[in-house]
């Protein structure tokens, strides 16, 4: 056996990394950029690149290279994948689309009405109002003051608004179609 550096690299490629074709397939499958960086670091180690070169090319630390090389050796390509895939949505795609269609059929919208609709039809109450705002946004509805027409064109309404104190709590806010 050749005891030089190239002999050790050939031996390493043949015996320690039998899954190299799996790694190439994984890289070619266009994974998440974070997974791709992990796979490229492992592939570069397999090809005999020095860690400092890998660091310079991929902008990663030695610890990153070592961690993902060890994960690959222990678990194969599965060890390079992202572990956390996000939380499952409370509404599935069909339910979400039904809510959006319901919102788009209406002319006026109120947050409380949406909360009640989603609860009654799907048994879901979101912990954060942002989830409801996201539904309004997906339906193409934006937030603004409730007024059927421009008050400047209606002298009576302009006068009424002038009589309200500044910062009045009487101004009702609602949802309307985004322009």
Short mmCIF file of C-alpha atoms in Angstrom, two decimals:
data_model
loop_
_atom_site.label_atom_id
_atom_site.label_comp_id
_atom_site.label_asym_id
_atom_site.label_seq_id
_atom_site.Cartn_x
_atom_site.Cartn_y
_atom_site.Cartn_z
CA UNK A 1 0.00 0.00 0.00
CA UNK A 2 1.24 3.46 -0.89
CA UNK A 3 1.94 5.36 2.32
CA UNK A 4 1.97 8.80 0.67
CA UNK A 5 -0.81 11.37 0.98
CA UNK A 6 -2.46 10.35 -2.30
CA UNK A 7 -2.49 6.69 -1.27
CA UNK A 8 -4.28 7.53 1.96
CA UNK A 9 -6.78 9.70 0.09
CA UNK A 10 -7.54 6.90 -2.37
CA UNK A 11 -7.98 4.42 0.48
CA UNK A 12 -10.24 6.92 2.31
CA UNK A 13 -12.38 7.42 -0.80
CA UNK A 14 -12.74 3.69 -1.40
CA UNK A 15 -13.42 2.46 2.12
CA UNK A 16 -14.67 5.31 4.30
CA UNK A 17 -16.99 7.02 1.82
CA UNK A 18 -18.87 4.33 -0.11
CA UNK A 19 -21.97 6.57 -0.26
CA UNK A 20 -20.28 9.21 -2.43
CA UNK A 21 -22.69 8.60 -5.33
CA UNK A 22 -25.58 9.23 -2.93
CA UNK A 23 -23.93 12.50 -1.96
CA UNK A 24 -23.56 13.54 -5.61
CA UNK A 25 -27.20 12.66 -6.27
CA UNK A 26 -28.22 14.68 -3.21
CA UNK A 27 -26.22 17.72 -4.37
CA UNK A 28 -27.67 17.45 -7.88
CA UNK A 29 -31.22 17.28 -6.46
CA UNK A 30 -31.00 21.00 -5.60
CA UNK A 31 -31.58 20.80 -1.82
CA UNK A 32 -32.12 23.70 0.58
CA UNK A 33 -29.06 26.04 0.47
CA UNK A 34 -28.10 25.10 4.03
CA UNK A 35 -28.19 21.40 3.17
CA UNK A 36 -26.24 22.09 -0.02
CA UNK A 37 -23.47 23.86 1.91
CA UNK A 38 -23.22 20.88 4.26
CA UNK A 39 -23.05 18.43 1.37
CA UNK A 40 -20.44 20.48 -0.47
CA UNK A 41 -18.26 20.64 2.64
CA UNK A 42 -18.42 16.84 2.95
CA UNK A 43 -17.76 16.36 -0.76
CA UNK A 44 -14.73 18.66 -0.65
CA UNK A 45 -13.32 16.70 2.32
CA UNK A 46 -13.81 13.50 0.33
CA UNK A 47 -11.99 15.01 -2.63
CA UNK A 48 -9.00 15.78 -0.44
CA UNK A 49 -9.34 19.54 -0.01
CA UNK A 50 -7.63 21.02 3.04
CA UNK A 51 -9.99 22.43 5.66
CA UNK A 52 -8.62 25.97 5.22
CA UNK A 53 -9.49 25.82 1.51
CA UNK A 54 -13.00 24.59 2.30
CA UNK A 55 -13.38 27.38 4.85
CA UNK A 56 -12.36 29.99 2.29
CA UNK A 57 -14.65 28.69 -0.46
CA UNK A 58 -17.78 28.00 1.60
CA UNK A 59 -17.28 30.65 4.32
CA UNK A 60 -17.70 28.11 7.13
CA UNK A 61 -15.77 27.16 10.26
CA UNK A 62 -13.65 24.07 10.86
CA UNK A 63 -16.27 22.95 13.39
CA UNK A 64 -18.98 23.14 10.68
CA UNK A 65 -16.92 20.97 8.33
CA UNK A 66 -16.13 18.42 11.03
CA UNK A 67 -19.71 18.25 12.31
CA UNK A 68 -21.26 17.59 8.91
CA UNK A 69 -18.54 15.17 7.85
CA UNK A 70 -19.19 13.15 11.01
CA UNK A 71 -22.97 13.32 10.50
CA UNK A 72 -22.55 12.06 6.95
CA UNK A 73 -20.29 9.23 8.05
CA UNK A 74 -22.80 8.18 10.73
CA UNK A 75 -26.11 8.65 8.87
CA UNK A 76 -25.33 9.22 5.20
CA UNK A 77 -27.26 11.88 3.29
CA UNK A 78 -30.01 11.78 5.92
CA UNK A 79 -27.54 13.29 8.39
CA UNK A 80 -27.15 16.38 6.19
CA UNK A 81 -30.84 17.20 5.97
CA UNK A 82 -32.54 19.90 8.02
CA UNK A 83 -34.05 18.44 11.15
CA UNK A 84 -36.78 21.04 11.75
CA UNK A 85 -39.37 21.31 8.97
CA UNK A 86 -41.67 23.86 10.61
CA UNK A 87 -44.95 23.56 12.44
CA UNK A 88 -47.97 21.96 10.82
CA UNK A 89 -50.64 24.52 9.89
CA UNK A 90 -53.90 24.54 11.83
CA UNK A 91 -55.83 24.91 8.56
CA UNK A 92 -55.02 22.59 5.69
CA UNK A 93 -54.68 24.00 2.16
CA UNK A 94 -58.31 23.33 1.22
CA UNK A 95 -59.66 24.94 4.40
CA UNK A 96 -57.38 27.94 3.99
CA UNK A 97 -58.51 28.39 0.38
CA UNK A 98 -62.19 28.13 1.45
CA UNK A 99 -61.68 30.90 4.04
CA UNK A 100 -59.97 33.10 1.44
CA UNK A 101 -62.81 32.55 -1.03
CA UNK A 102 -65.35 33.38 1.70
CA UNK A 103 -63.49 36.62 2.45
CA UNK A 104 -63.33 37.56 -1.24
CA UNK A 105 -67.13 37.18 -1.60
CA UNK A 106 -67.83 39.78 1.09
CA UNK A 107 -67.87 43.57 0.68
CA UNK A 108 -67.05 44.50 4.29
CA UNK A 109 -64.84 42.64 6.74
CA UNK A 110 -64.30 42.67 10.46
CA UNK A 111 -61.63 40.78 12.33
CA UNK A 112 -64.10 39.43 14.89
CA UNK A 113 -66.29 38.07 12.11
CA UNK A 114 -63.32 36.19 10.61
CA UNK A 115 -62.35 34.82 14.04
CA UNK A 116 -65.89 33.50 14.55
CA UNK A 117 -66.10 32.05 11.02
CA UNK A 118 -62.85 30.11 11.32
CA UNK A 119 -63.80 28.86 14.80
CA UNK A 120 -67.33 27.77 13.81
CA UNK A 121 -66.38 26.09 10.53
CA UNK A 122 -63.00 24.56 11.38
CA UNK A 123 -62.74 24.60 15.18
CA UNK A 124 -59.57 26.71 15.01
CA UNK A 125 -58.80 29.75 17.15
CA UNK A 126 -55.40 31.22 16.42
CA UNK A 127 -53.32 32.39 19.38
CA UNK A 128 -52.09 35.42 17.46
CA UNK A 129 -54.08 37.96 15.45
CA UNK A 130 -51.29 37.85 12.87
CA UNK A 131 -52.67 34.57 11.55
CA UNK A 132 -55.96 36.29 10.77
CA UNK A 133 -54.15 39.26 9.23
CA UNK A 134 -52.29 36.80 7.01
CA UNK A 135 -55.62 35.38 5.81
CA UNK A 136 -56.85 38.90 4.99
CA UNK A 137 -53.61 39.59 3.13
CA UNK A 138 -53.85 36.37 1.10
CA UNK A 139 -57.39 37.34 0.13
CA UNK A 140 -56.09 40.68 -1.17
CA UNK A 141 -57.69 42.71 1.62
CA UNK A 142 -55.87 45.57 3.35
CA UNK A 143 -56.52 47.52 6.53
CA UNK A 144 -57.97 51.04 6.40
CA UNK A 145 -60.70 53.19 7.91
CA UNK A 146 -64.27 52.20 7.14
CA UNK A 147 -65.85 54.73 4.79
CA UNK A 148 -67.98 53.97 1.79
CA UNK A 149 -66.74 57.03 -0.12
CA UNK A 150 -64.35 59.91 0.18
CA UNK A 151 -65.60 62.25 2.95
CA UNK A 152 -64.27 65.27 1.05
CA UNK A 153 -67.01 64.73 -1.52
CA UNK A 154 -69.76 64.74 1.13
CA UNK A 155 -69.88 68.05 3.02
CA UNK A 156 -72.13 66.61 5.78
CA UNK A 157 -69.68 63.78 6.52
CA UNK A 158 -66.72 66.18 6.48
CA UNK A 159 -68.51 68.36 9.02
CA UNK A 160 -69.34 65.33 11.17
CA UNK A 161 -65.68 64.24 11.20
CA UNK A 162 -64.56 67.75 12.17
CA UNK A 163 -66.76 67.63 15.27
CA UNK A 164 -65.12 64.41 16.54
CA UNK A 165 -62.28 65.07 19.01
CA UNK A 166 -58.76 64.24 17.76
CA UNK A 167 -57.83 60.64 18.60
CA UNK A 168 -61.48 59.78 19.09
CA UNK A 169 -62.29 56.20 19.93
CA UNK A 170 -65.47 56.53 17.87
CA UNK A 171 -63.71 56.02 14.55
CA UNK A 172 -64.39 52.44 13.60
CA UNK A 173 -61.71 50.53 11.72
CA UNK A 174 -62.48 47.78 9.28
CA UNK A 175 -61.01 45.80 6.40
CA UNK A 176 -61.48 46.67 2.72
CA UNK A 177 -60.19 45.47 -0.64
CA UNK A 178 -56.58 46.40 -1.40
CA UNK A 179 -56.27 48.83 -4.29
#
